[in-house]
Coordinates of C-alpha atoms in Angstrom, one line a residue:
A1 CA -14.7 -10.5 7.0
D2 CA -15.4 -13.3 4.9
V3 CA -13.1 -11.9 1.7
C4 CA -10.1 -10.7 4.2
A5 CA -9.6 -14.1 5.8
R6 CA -9.8 -15.5 2.4
V7 CA -7.1 -12.7 1.2
Q8 CA -5.1 -13.1 4.5
R9 CA -4.1 -16.9 3.7
R10 CA -2.7 -16.1 0.5
T11 CA -0.8 -12.6 1.2
K12 CA 1.4 -10.9 4.0
V13 CA -0.1 -7.7 3.5
P14 CA -2.5 -7.0 6.0
V15 CA -5.9 -7.0 5.3
L16 CA -8.8 -5.4 7.6
V17 CA -12.4 -4.8 7.5
S18 CA -12.7 -0.9 8.9
D19 CA -16.2 0.8 9.1
D20 CA -14.1 3.8 8.6
A21 CA -13.3 5.0 4.8
G22 CA -11.3 8.1 6.2
R23 CA -12.0 11.4 6.0
F24 CA -12.3 14.4 3.0
L25 CA -12.5 12.7 -0.4
C26 CA -12.1 8.5 0.7
E27 CA -15.5 9.2 2.7
Y28 CA -16.9 11.4 0.1
I29 CA -16.2 8.7 -2.4
Y30 CA -17.6 5.7 -0.5
Y31 CA -20.8 7.6 0.7
Q32 CA -21.6 8.5 -3.0
S33 CA -20.9 4.9 -4.2
L34 CA -23.4 3.5 -1.5
Y35 CA -26.0 6.0 -2.3
I36 CA -25.5 5.1 -6.3
D37 CA -25.6 1.3 -5.6
P38 CA -25.2 -0.1 -2.0
K39 CA -25.0 -4.0 -3.2
R40 CA -22.2 -3.1 -5.5
T41 CA -19.8 -1.1 -3.4
A42 CA -16.3 -1.6 -1.7
F43 CA -14.1 0.9 -0.6
I44 CA -10.2 -0.1 -0.2
H45 CA -7.6 2.0 1.2
I46 CA -4.3 1.1 -0.3
P47 CA -1.4 1.4 2.4
D48 CA 1.1 4.2 2.4
S49 CA 4.1 3.6 0.4
N50 CA 6.4 4.3 3.2
R51 CA 5.8 1.0 5.0
N52 CA 7.6 -2.1 4.6
L53 CA 5.7 -3.3 1.8
T54 CA 6.4 -3.5 -1.9
L55 CA 4.4 -2.2 -4.4
E56 CA 4.1 -5.4 -6.6
S57 CA 2.9 -6.9 -2.8
I58 CA 0.2 -4.2 -2.4
A59 CA -0.8 -5.0 -6.1
E60 CA -1.2 -8.5 -5.9
T61 CA -3.4 -8.1 -2.5
T62 CA -5.5 -5.5 -4.0
Q63 CA -6.1 -7.7 -7.1
L64 CA -6.7 -11.1 -4.7
I65 CA -9.1 -8.7 -3.0
I66 CA -11.0 -7.7 -6.3
Y67 CA -11.1 -11.3 -7.5
E68 CA -12.8 -12.5 -3.9
L69 CA -15.2 -9.3 -4.1
L70 CA -16.4 -10.5 -7.4
R71 CA -17.7 -13.7 -6.0
Y72 CA -20.4 -11.5 -4.3
V73 CA -21.5 -9.7 -7.4
D74 CA -24.4 -10.3 -9.4
P75 CA -23.1 -12.0 -12.9
L76 CA -25.9 -10.1 -14.7
P77 CA -25.2 -6.3 -14.6
N78 CA -27.7 -3.6 -15.9
L79 CA -26.7 -2.8 -19.3
N80 CA -28.0 0.1 -21.2
Q81 CA -29.7 -0.2 -24.5
D82 CA -26.0 0.3 -25.9
G83 CA -25.1 -2.7 -23.9
N84 CA -22.7 -0.7 -21.9
Y85 CA -22.8 -1.2 -17.7
L86 CA -24.9 1.2 -16.3
I87 CA -24.1 2.1 -12.7
N88 CA -27.2 3.2 -11.8
P89 CA -30.7 2.8 -13.7
I90 CA -31.5 6.3 -12.9
V91 CA -28.9 7.5 -14.3
K92 CA -29.3 8.8 -18.1
K93 CA -26.4 8.6 -20.4
H94 CA -27.4 11.2 -22.9
V95 CA -30.0 14.3 -21.9
D96 CA -31.9 16.7 -24.2
I97 CA -31.1 20.0 -22.9
P98 CA -34.3 22.3 -23.6
N99 CA -33.6 25.8 -25.1
D100 CA -35.4 27.2 -22.0
K101 CA -33.0 26.8 -18.9
S102 CA -35.7 27.6 -16.4
K103 CA -37.0 23.7 -17.6
I104 CA -33.7 22.4 -16.7
N105 CA -34.3 20.0 -13.5
V106 CA -31.0 18.4 -12.1
L107 CA -31.0 15.7 -9.9
L108 CA -27.5 15.3 -7.9

């Protein structure tokens, strides 16, 4: 709510807090993101283009939201051995596939 209030002071685009990510793909993406990293997850619904909002104002507002959210992010993200950002420390970038496929365990 604090993020919305700060952004709302700088834009005419409505900025609201909601506990509903919508249905189908939006909700799936949101909950998968929460599962991977609940402390660094946010979901932003972008308004339909048929409203009385310009693409520029929507883009500016989205940028303001992202900048405000970055205030709450840990400044030292997890990095893997290659120095790349690691979303979930459990997930490995490269996996050796054994010849015997029956020994493969996949965690989704």
